[in-house]
Every structure is written in structure tokens, then in C-alpha cells.
XYZ file of C-alpha atoms in Angstrom:
555
model
C 0.000 0.000 0.000
C 1.210 3.509 -0.812
C 2.002 5.316 2.438
C 1.007 8.968 2.569
C 3.607 9.881 5.186
C 7.167 8.892 5.972
C 8.348 8.174 9.547
C 9.989 11.559 10.068
C 6.725 13.258 9.094
C 4.592 11.201 11.500
C 7.060 12.024 14.260
C 5.988 15.666 14.086
C 3.208 15.308 16.662
C 1.476 18.501 17.777
C 0.166 18.250 21.342
C -1.321 21.763 21.447
C -5.096 21.630 21.982
C -7.159 22.796 18.997
C -8.864 26.180 19.135
C -12.368 24.820 18.693
C -14.336 23.573 21.711
C -14.328 19.854 22.454
C -18.129 20.059 22.374
C -17.944 20.543 18.597
C -18.304 17.021 17.131
C -17.774 17.751 13.413
C -15.448 15.237 11.682
C -14.297 15.623 8.067
C -13.774 11.997 7.036
C -12.378 13.049 3.677
C -9.656 15.057 5.371
C -9.013 12.248 7.878
C -8.502 9.518 5.276
C -6.011 6.942 6.549
C -7.420 7.248 10.085
C -10.651 5.265 9.870
C -11.932 1.876 8.745
C -14.317 0.894 5.983
C -17.922 0.123 6.845
C -19.136 -3.478 7.037
C -20.316 -5.137 3.827
C -24.024 -6.079 3.722
C -23.398 -9.849 3.464
C -21.552 -9.951 6.793
C -24.306 -7.957 8.499
C -26.970 -10.274 7.054
C -25.138 -13.503 7.978
C -24.943 -12.344 11.590
C -28.605 -11.209 11.580
C -27.666 -7.664 12.575
C -29.714 -4.553 11.754
C -29.495 -2.105 8.844
C -27.502 -4.050 6.239
C -26.645 -1.706 3.337
C -23.742 -0.410 1.290
C -22.185 2.630 2.949
C -18.858 4.199 3.851
C -17.902 6.658 6.613
C -16.924 9.201 3.964
C -20.539 9.288 2.711
C -22.571 12.327 3.696
C -25.653 10.179 4.326
C -24.999 7.158 6.558
C -28.489 5.744 5.866
C -29.493 5.524 9.511
C -32.883 4.142 10.565
C -35.552 6.830 10.970
C -35.767 6.173 14.709
C -31.987 5.896 15.194
C -31.950 8.216 18.198
C -34.639 6.237 19.969
C -32.691 3.015 19.308
C -29.485 4.488 20.766
C -31.196 5.823 23.891
C -33.014 2.568 24.539
C -29.775 0.635 24.013
C -27.931 2.882 26.463
C -30.746 2.615 28.985
C -30.643 -1.191 28.833
C -26.889 -1.283 29.277
C -26.940 1.105 32.202
C -29.379 -1.264 33.888
C -27.468 -4.399 32.892
C -23.896 -3.301 33.599
C -23.448 -1.637 36.966
C -19.847 -0.929 35.985
C -21.016 1.276 33.104
C -23.146 3.500 35.338
C -20.259 3.689 37.792
C -17.809 4.645 35.035
C -20.201 7.300 33.782
C -20.511 8.928 37.214
C -17.204 8.647 39.079
C -14.649 10.104 36.647
C -13.250 13.390 38.019
C -11.308 14.105 34.807
C -7.994 14.166 36.664
C -6.088 13.298 33.487
C -4.023 10.447 34.948
C -4.872 8.442 31.853
C -4.245 11.230 29.338
C -0.731 10.385 28.199
C -1.092 6.609 28.663
C -2.919 5.968 25.389
C -0.754 5.054 22.408
C -3.174 6.792 20.053
C -2.902 10.084 21.915
C 0.884 9.796 22.097
C 1.060 9.065 18.388
C -1.535 11.558 17.145
C -1.690 14.411 19.683
C -5.489 14.428 19.256
C -7.006 15.369 22.660
C -10.080 13.238 21.960
C -7.793 10.217 21.944
C -7.067 10.801 25.605
C -9.030 8.012 27.333
C -10.775 10.551 29.565
C -11.940 12.523 26.527
C -12.938 9.475 24.507
C -15.157 8.399 27.389
C -16.481 11.951 27.660
C -17.922 11.655 24.149
C -20.387 9.101 25.496
C -20.566 10.578 28.979
C -21.690 13.979 27.642
C -24.747 12.398 26.001
C -25.429 10.301 29.084
C -25.178 13.429 31.216
C -27.748 15.360 29.166
C -30.400 12.676 28.916
C -29.830 10.458 31.958
C -28.884 12.874 34.787
C -30.944 15.617 36.411
C -28.062 18.110 36.454
C -27.456 17.627 32.741
C -31.129 18.036 31.889
C -31.370 21.262 33.872
C -27.993 22.883 33.160
C -27.014 21.466 29.754
C -23.632 22.660 28.447
C -22.684 24.097 31.832
C -22.443 20.474 32.969
C -20.656 19.318 29.815
C -23.851 17.829 28.423
C -24.450 17.445 24.684
C -27.433 16.619 22.542
C -27.154 13.386 20.536
C -26.986 14.424 16.874
C -25.848 12.735 13.670
C -22.523 14.561 13.953
C -22.069 13.272 17.504
C -22.820 9.753 16.268
C -20.180 10.136 13.544
C -17.738 11.406 16.142
C -18.429 8.301 18.229
C -17.673 6.131 15.223
C -14.406 7.926 14.494
C -13.025 7.748 18.043
C -14.480 4.491 19.364
C -12.761 2.848 16.423
C -9.537 4.567 17.433
C -9.376 2.599 20.653
C -7.825 -0.864 20.656
C -9.438 -1.716 24.011
C -5.928 -2.449 25.323
C -6.753 -1.224 28.870
C -3.400 0.463 29.481
C -5.273 3.548 30.691
C -7.099 1.490 33.315
C -3.771 0.534 34.943
C -3.175 4.201 35.814
C -6.751 5.301 36.683
C -7.011 6.039 40.439
C -10.735 5.167 40.304
C -10.319 1.925 38.355
C -12.303 3.127 35.349
C -11.904 0.733 32.442
C -12.181 2.891 29.326
C -12.072 -0.247 27.161
C -15.450 -1.228 28.619
C -16.794 2.188 27.653
C -15.477 1.697 24.127
C -17.152 -1.705 23.987
C -20.476 -0.184 24.991
C -20.002 2.649 22.482
C -19.423 0.137 19.706
C -22.466 -1.872 20.784
C -24.618 1.242 20.530
C -23.240 2.022 17.073
C -23.956 -1.543 15.955
C -27.615 -1.156 16.952
C -28.084 1.291 14.076
C -25.818 -0.546 11.623
C -22.522 1.317 12.142
C -19.955 -1.489 12.010
C -16.523 -1.812 10.419
C -15.788 -4.580 7.961
C -12.583 -5.862 9.531
C -14.625 -6.895 12.560
C -17.849 -8.137 10.992
C -16.433 -10.136 8.088
C -14.127 -12.222 10.346
C -16.987 -12.621 12.844
C -19.317 -13.705 10.028
C -16.752 -16.194 8.718
C -16.257 -17.574 12.211
C -19.994 -17.952 12.738
C -20.387 -19.830 9.437
C -17.205 -21.920 9.217
C -15.622 -21.874 12.673
C -12.723 -19.552 11.851
C -12.091 -15.927 10.895
C -10.672 -16.720 7.478
C -13.724 -18.644 6.300
C -11.700 -21.832 5.711
C -13.794 -24.950 5.139
C -12.969 -28.110 7.157
C -11.098 -29.786 4.288
C -8.976 -26.641 3.924
C -7.966 -26.821 7.572
C -6.980 -30.478 7.136
C -4.953 -29.711 4.011
C -3.047 -26.959 5.790
C -2.263 -29.092 8.843
C -1.102 -31.975 6.650
C 1.142 -29.639 4.655
C 2.668 -28.343 7.893
C 3.284 -31.879 9.123
C 5.074 -32.727 5.873
C 7.236 -29.610 6.121
C 8.129 -30.392 9.726
C 9.199 -33.877 8.611
C 11.502 -32.332 6.010
C 13.154 -30.235 8.728
C 13.377 -32.805 11.524
C 13.143 -36.164 9.761
C 10.218 -37.084 12.022
C 6.662 -37.699 10.854
C 4.479 -36.287 13.595
C 1.048 -37.523 14.591
C -1.817 -35.397 13.266
C -5.071 -36.230 15.098
C -8.062 -34.327 13.694
C -11.659 -34.532 14.977
C -10.710 -37.559 17.069
C -13.241 -38.386 19.745
C -12.009 -39.419 23.153
C -8.691 -37.587 23.109
C -7.641 -36.151 26.438
C -7.052 -32.615 25.152
C -8.660 -30.417 22.487
C -6.080 -28.003 21.096
C -7.350 -24.735 19.610
C -5.150 -22.159 17.900
C -5.892 -18.953 15.989
C -6.608 -19.772 12.342
C -3.825 -17.445 11.175
C -1.406 -20.116 12.443
C -2.478 -22.402 9.586
C -1.764 -19.971 6.773
C -0.150 -16.659 7.695
C 3.478 -15.703 8.194
C 5.119 -15.610 10.726
C 2.292 -17.415 12.535
C 2.877 -20.638 10.574
C 6.265 -21.280 12.193
C 4.579 -21.200 15.597
C 2.261 -23.945 14.302
C 5.287 -26.075 13.429
C 6.543 -25.525 16.969
C 3.246 -26.735 18.463
C 3.330 -29.879 16.339
C 6.909 -30.730 17.236
C 6.271 -30.209 20.953
C 3.074 -32.270 21.102
C 4.697 -35.155 19.228
C 7.775 -35.129 21.444
C 5.805 -35.353 24.695
C 3.283 -37.835 23.249
C 0.316 -35.603 24.034
C -3.062 -37.294 23.610
C -4.794 -34.465 21.788
C -6.901 -33.538 18.778
C -7.528 -30.620 16.453
C -11.065 -29.689 15.437
C -12.011 -28.509 11.957
C -15.199 -26.970 13.341
C -13.661 -25.084 16.255
C -10.701 -24.129 14.082
C -10.355 -20.662 15.619
C -9.349 -19.527 19.063
C -9.675 -15.818 18.344
C -12.902 -13.985 19.024
C -13.649 -10.826 17.058
C -16.929 -10.638 18.959
C -14.926 -8.951 21.719
C -14.601 -5.938 19.409
C -18.296 -5.824 18.518
C -20.611 -6.668 21.420
C -21.028 -8.885 24.435
C -23.598 -10.977 22.574
C -21.319 -11.573 19.574
C -18.489 -12.508 21.910
C -20.715 -15.072 23.567
C -21.891 -16.565 20.263
C -18.379 -17.072 18.909
C -16.917 -18.374 22.167
C -19.554 -21.097 22.427
C -18.211 -23.128 19.480
C -15.042 -24.143 21.332
C -16.965 -25.618 24.229
C -19.552 -27.253 21.962
C -16.713 -29.026 20.162
C -15.075 -30.036 23.433
C -18.363 -31.632 24.468
C -18.916 -33.304 21.085
C -15.406 -34.746 20.963
C -15.625 -35.850 24.614
C -12.248 -34.451 25.619
C -11.238 -33.772 29.214
C -9.995 -30.193 28.848
C -8.870 -27.560 26.332
C -5.375 -26.276 25.537
C -5.173 -22.935 23.731
C -2.462 -21.562 21.458
C -0.762 -18.194 21.086
C -3.699 -15.832 20.709
C -4.622 -12.555 22.358
C -8.336 -11.862 22.414
C -9.171 -15.566 22.820
C -7.591 -15.356 26.242
C -9.242 -12.147 27.318
C -12.649 -13.602 26.481
C -11.863 -16.883 28.241
C -10.247 -15.396 31.323
C -12.542 -12.402 31.930
C -15.921 -13.352 30.519
C -16.320 -17.101 29.970
C -17.402 -18.051 33.506
C -20.514 -15.867 33.459
C -20.983 -15.431 29.712
C -21.262 -19.085 28.617
C -21.336 -20.428 32.193
C -18.751 -22.749 33.773
C -17.811 -25.731 31.580
C -18.748 -28.336 34.189
C -18.863 -31.159 31.615
C -15.051 -30.931 31.396
C -12.422 -31.802 34.000
C -10.061 -29.453 35.786
C -7.001 -29.406 33.498
C -4.204 -31.734 34.579
C -1.020 -32.174 32.573
C -0.760 -35.810 31.485
C 3.033 -35.346 31.292
C 3.877 -33.691 34.626
C 0.749 -34.317 36.692
C 0.390 -30.603 37.433
C -3.212 -29.560 38.115
C -4.004 -26.093 36.757
C -6.334 -24.986 39.542
C -6.736 -21.465 38.148
C -8.551 -23.012 35.149
C -11.152 -24.734 37.316
C -13.982 -22.687 35.777
C -12.873 -22.316 32.162
C -11.178 -25.742 31.832
C -8.738 -24.112 29.435
C -4.972 -23.655 29.767
C -2.664 -21.347 27.818
C 0.135 -22.988 25.842
C 2.770 -20.854 27.616
C 1.601 -22.122 31.010
C 1.643 -25.681 29.721
C 5.121 -25.427 28.183
C 6.583 -23.585 31.180
C 5.371 -26.468 33.350
C 7.060 -28.988 31.024
C 10.340 -27.085 31.228
C 10.170 -26.673 34.999
C 9.686 -30.417 35.410
C 12.477 -31.228 32.950
C 10.200 -33.116 30.561
C 11.688 -31.799 27.316
C 15.258 -31.372 26.106
C 16.181 -27.975 24.753
C 19.269 -26.547 23.105
C 18.990 -22.746 23.325
C 22.126 -22.343 21.197
C 19.996 -23.308 18.204
C 18.458 -19.849 18.557
C 21.771 -18.000 18.824
C 21.241 -16.502 15.379
C 18.488 -14.359 16.940
C 18.640 -11.627 19.563
C 15.136 -11.264 20.921
C 12.872 -9.079 22.990
C 9.297 -9.780 24.099
C 6.145 -7.784 23.475
C 3.568 -8.419 26.210
C 0.398 -8.691 24.141
C -2.273 -6.601 25.861
C -4.910 -9.269 26.331
C -2.780 -12.112 27.753
C -0.706 -9.701 29.869
C -3.105 -7.089 31.270
C -6.328 -9.073 31.009
C -4.982 -12.493 31.965
C -1.889 -11.742 34.024
C 0.233 -14.020 31.839
C 3.532 -12.239 32.395
C 6.212 -14.476 33.885
C 5.402 -17.744 32.087
C 6.318 -16.494 28.591
C 9.603 -15.116 29.934
C 10.363 -18.411 31.659
C 9.970 -20.212 28.341
C 11.993 -17.608 26.408
C 14.890 -17.810 28.847
C 14.926 -21.587 28.442
C 15.170 -21.464 24.647
C 17.269 -18.340 24.074
C 20.693 -17.107 25.160
C 20.082 -13.584 23.919
C 16.911 -12.138 25.482
C 16.726 -8.410 26.216
C 13.795 -6.624 27.870
C 12.427 -3.324 26.621
C 12.193 -0.425 29.149
C 10.163 -1.386 32.206
C 7.435 1.216 31.671
C 6.644 -0.319 28.265
C 6.242 -3.992 29.266
C 4.293 -6.328 31.567
C 1.217 -4.577 33.071
C 2.263 -1.308 31.446
C 2.863 -2.816 28.023
C 2.140 -0.670 24.985
C -0.335 -1.920 22.412
C 0.629 -2.897 18.855
C -1.649 -0.036 17.757
C -3.736 -2.235 15.461
C -5.813 -4.459 17.740
C -9.574 -4.594 18.234
C -10.206 -4.927 14.494
C -8.255 -1.818 13.463
C -5.390 -3.524 11.606
C -6.456 -2.534 8.095
C -4.713 -0.850 5.182
C -7.205 2.010 4.968
C -6.409 2.791 8.610
C -2.650 2.622 8.034
C -1.704 6.123 9.157
C -3.456 5.796 12.511
C -1.979 2.304 12.967
C 1.522 3.679 12.525
C 0.802 6.578 14.876
C -0.739 4.280 17.479
C 2.101 1.784 17.232
C 4.806 4.441 17.644
C 5.290 3.954 21.437
C 5.751 0.202 21.019
C 8.069 0.661 18.033
C 10.085 3.242 19.959
C 10.742 0.716 22.750
C 11.783 -1.896 20.174
C 14.104 0.663 18.577
C 15.750 1.190 21.971
C 16.749 -2.475 22.400
C 17.577 -2.771 18.714
C 20.125 0.030 18.977
C 21.454 -0.900 22.419
C 21.541 -4.711 22.188
C 21.219 -5.502 18.489
C 17.779 -7.091 18.965
C 16.551 -8.377 15.607
C 13.374 -10.312 16.553
C 10.305 -9.258 18.520
C 8.486 -12.186 20.127
C 4.770 -12.151 20.939
C 1.928 -14.549 21.738
C -0.953 -12.947 19.827
C -2.123 -13.651 16.275
C -3.106 -10.017 15.683
C 0.315 -8.873 16.857
C 2.014 -11.314 14.484
C -0.024 -9.817 11.637
C 0.261 -6.120 12.504
C 3.691 -5.766 14.100
C 5.674 -6.644 10.926
C 4.443 -3.590 8.943
C 4.799 -1.438 12.066
C 8.430 -2.476 12.514
C 9.128 -2.178 8.795
C 7.887 1.423 9.035
C 9.605 2.452 12.294
C 12.414 -0.074 12.946
C 13.467 -1.735 9.675
C 15.367 -4.982 10.107
C 13.505 -6.278 13.176
C 11.256 -9.281 12.493
C 8.386 -10.844 14.441
C 8.124 -14.403 15.781
C 6.121 -16.533 18.195
C 7.526 -18.070 21.354
C 6.727 -21.615 20.258
C 8.614 -21.101 17.038
C 11.697 -20.692 19.222
C 10.626 -23.709 21.276
C 10.463 -25.723 18.050
C 13.921 -24.527 17.054
C 15.449 -25.461 20.408
C 13.562 -28.732 20.935
C 15.723 -31.871 20.718
C 13.381 -34.551 19.408
C 14.025 -38.252 19.882
C 15.081 -39.748 16.540
C 15.499 -36.417 14.757
C 17.983 -36.092 11.944
C 20.884 -33.715 12.367
C 19.273 -30.291 12.365
C 20.672 -27.878 9.815
C 17.995 -25.191 9.795
C 15.456 -23.574 12.048
C 11.728 -23.811 11.324
C 12.038 -21.006 8.772
C 14.670 -22.882 6.816
C 17.426 -20.534 7.966
C 20.814 -22.055 8.977
C 21.219 -22.655 12.691
C 23.805 -20.544 14.457
C 25.537 -23.493 16.148
C 26.541 -25.236 12.920
C 30.329 -25.687 12.615
C 31.960 -23.014 10.461
C 34.081 -24.478 7.644
C 37.798 -23.894 8.202
C 39.657 -21.770 5.678
C 43.120 -20.231 5.436
C 41.865 -17.202 3.591
C 40.837 -14.141 5.541
C 37.432 -12.680 4.817
C 37.611 -9.847 2.265
C 36.527 -7.237 4.797
C 38.540 -8.649 7.704
C 40.828 -6.114 9.437
C 43.863 -6.728 11.647
C 42.862 -7.000 15.304
C 44.810 -3.877 16.247
C 43.051 -1.783 13.612
C 39.629 -3.166 14.503
C 40.192 -2.437 18.205
C 41.389 1.060 17.400
C 38.285 1.756 15.326
């Protein structure tokens, strides 16, 4: 895609507030091209049985809203205020202290005051204040209250789809306000009148129809897995087991569908396969629950619930004992934060227990689902696999804490435990950019599209800046992560801001380091690149650019 700006131009961020009042909602979508996403196509809306399917784009003057759109929005807000006590609390308790203001990657990258979490929430809060509070009804603008107009609705669309729901702001809020929850409600209200973006609804529609975001039919999933197994055999000399839709297996393994097809996700898939074969895991894939990700999280609570259900329906159909999940981000936020009350506890499954180490994962008693990093860390701790970290010496790595596993799930130390076991060259980014305070990739929550490229690069600037730091100081050349969206959106971000740094999954490195019983002599990593620990052929000739030691030291 042709990029309108170059990095040095996007670095010129103006943090001076605009002259016009924040109460003015007018957005010129033509002028803001590159900062918003295309509207959902009618087929996706129809497949999901959502309202107001039609062809439209945000740049259109007429958004073809229902005649009673305002009534629909108010009734939707009223229902959610009654249903979610947290929403009413968030609407009332904010004192606009600004502690969250400079914590949002979109504000840091754009300088737009309405991308401050406090201001983004105020866009909804101002309408709530006017129509749902006595003070707002009586005193109007004096209380920061605004009438809900078409322009306000368009402003909602513009800014609620400039929030990746990463929750970094909530870490710093002294009142515990979760602005991501406000964004989720804002998007739900927009969806009630047919204001959706395509990069959320089309994957959700595909997942609802075929079981995965890419719309891959069951035979396509099988073909991809078989191809991966053949490629792994070429690399290792070992033909791995490939159980698919097998009833009675102990474990159902579910990964994001990007692992089957996309790069660099695919190499993580090879790592899974090698690991499961080596430990003799009694597991199965499912071609019907062929997706761990859940784009419903970015649309509405109801959509999240619908798409999450398929994994547990398949677990029940296949009569497994528990579920193991791969490297995915929003899958784990849905499972960890919402599953227990959203789809109810999965009491037909057993509390997960590793068949290799005997470890019982008590924290998964409700969800019956364990993250692959927890599982692998437990294998390493109990010395159940043999690893040669020198096989990864051709990489110097850092780790991006993906927002949903880190902040929403608390999965912070386990990935690092695994990385340290498979790498000799691991370097952390600055402490205020990782773990609970990790910066977002800038393209999550369905915003990782080409038409939104400028805002993606602006939003990803804080993360890229931290990568640049370890790249320049330690020579880091690979950024590890455990999220399918990150693996898709971080490569163009790094190409734009930090050329030369690539993206990889943790279990790709596990696959590189894993010493498998009966393997042939390994010559390459899972990408087909030569391993660093191969013997270097001896030669009497000096390299053409080789300098005498004294001269090199002097330089």
C-alpha cells in the first residue's frame, strides 16, 4: 500500500489543543482519510442477523441511519446502564484528573485530545449526562452535556474505532475506570443502528459460518495441517502424529486460524506440532472449532458469547477432558474475563491436569482451558523436554507483552520463563513499556487494516520506539509475541519504524530449540534458515573485509 507519510513526518506530533471547543463534534472523514476503517459489507451484516444491512462508507454524507436511530441508541444505552453496573459507575465517578491522558498510544502518536481516554469516554458521557442525569437536563452545556446528533454519532464512530481496548489507561486510573469497557459499549450502541466496520464483521461472520475468521472450510484446515506436518518432517526427519476430529482424546487443542496460513504465525504452528509429538500428548484438532480468536470482543457482548460457544460445543462433542489454547490474544481475554458468566462454567469438562507432569491447573477450574505458555513452562520446569537454546543464537530477541494475555490475563512471567529456556540472547524493553504497562501494537480490536494505516503507525509508535531502543542498544533483531493479531500487525509497524527487526512466536523458538528423539541432524530452524551453532568451515583465507585485530580495536 502507498504510504502517505514517511516516519519523520509522523514524528511531528502537535500536542497543542485545537482552538475549537471539544463540544464541537464535526469530523471531516475526507480530510481524515487513513485514520478510519471501511464500513461493514451487507453480506456480513446479514449472515450475523444484525440490523441495517446496506452499502455505505464513513466518507458518505448520508450514513443511511434508521428513521428512529436516536430512539434506538437511547433505549440501548438505557438497557446497558441497567445491565452493567460498571457502566453506570464509570459514567458517574470520573473526576477528569487526566491520569490516563498520556497513557494511550493513540494520543501519544496523534496528539489528538479526543484520543485521551478521559476525553474518549467523555464523548459518550456527555450524552449520558444530558439525557440520563438531572443536572445535565437542567444545566445542559454548563455540565458538559451534549445533545445526541448525527454529527455526535459520527464522532463516536471515528473515536471508538480509534481505541484498541488495550486497557493500558485502566492501569493508571485512580478510580479503576476501564475505558475499554466504555469503548465496547459505544461500539455496541453504534452496531444497533448498523454502524460497524468490515474488519470486525467479516471475520466474525466467517467464524460464525465456518468456525474460523478466514472462512476456511474443514477440508482446507486439514490440508493446511497436513502440509505443515510434511514440512516439519523435512526439517526434523520425524513424521508427527496429526489427530483431527478424534473423539475421546484427552485434550482439544485450539489455535488462531492465522497459524495455519499466515506468516510468521505458521512457524509457531510447526513448533506446536513438534512439541506435542515429542511429549506424546493425547490431543486432537477440530475442523469446526478451528479458531481460538474472538472478534466478537470488538463488537458486542452478545457476539463474543456466540463465537466463544463453538469451542466448548466441540469439546463436548469430541468428549475431551480439557482444552489447551495456542498463542492468541483476544481468545484469552474472552476466556479469562468473561467465559465463567458469559457461557457459564464448563462443568462437563475436568479441571485441566497435565498428562506429562501431573500438574493440576487450579486457576482453570472454571474455564477448563490452559494457555500454551503455562503448559510449556510447566514442562520445562519439570524437565520433561530437552532444549538446546544455542539453536536460537542466530536471533537476539525481545518480548512484546500482548495486551490481552498480559493485562487481562496476568500471563507475564510464564512467557519469559519459556523464552529464557530457549534463548541465550533475550533483552527486555524499558520497564514502563512492558508487563502490566505494556504498549499496544496499535492495530488491535479490528483496526489492523490498510485504509487505517496512518493511525496504525501513529498508534504503534510507542511500542516501536521501545523496540528501537533495544535494537540500537543490544542488536535485537526479533520481537516475540503470543498474539495472532500482533504477528499480523507488528511486521508492517516495525518495517515502518524499525526496519530490520522481524516478528516471531515463542513456540517457534521452542520448536527450534527442541531436541526430538530420533530427529535427523538439524541444519535449519523452522524457517529454513541455517542454525547458528553449525560448525563453520575452516579456511586459510581471511574474509575480504577482515581487518587486523589492532586496527579493529582502534576503530
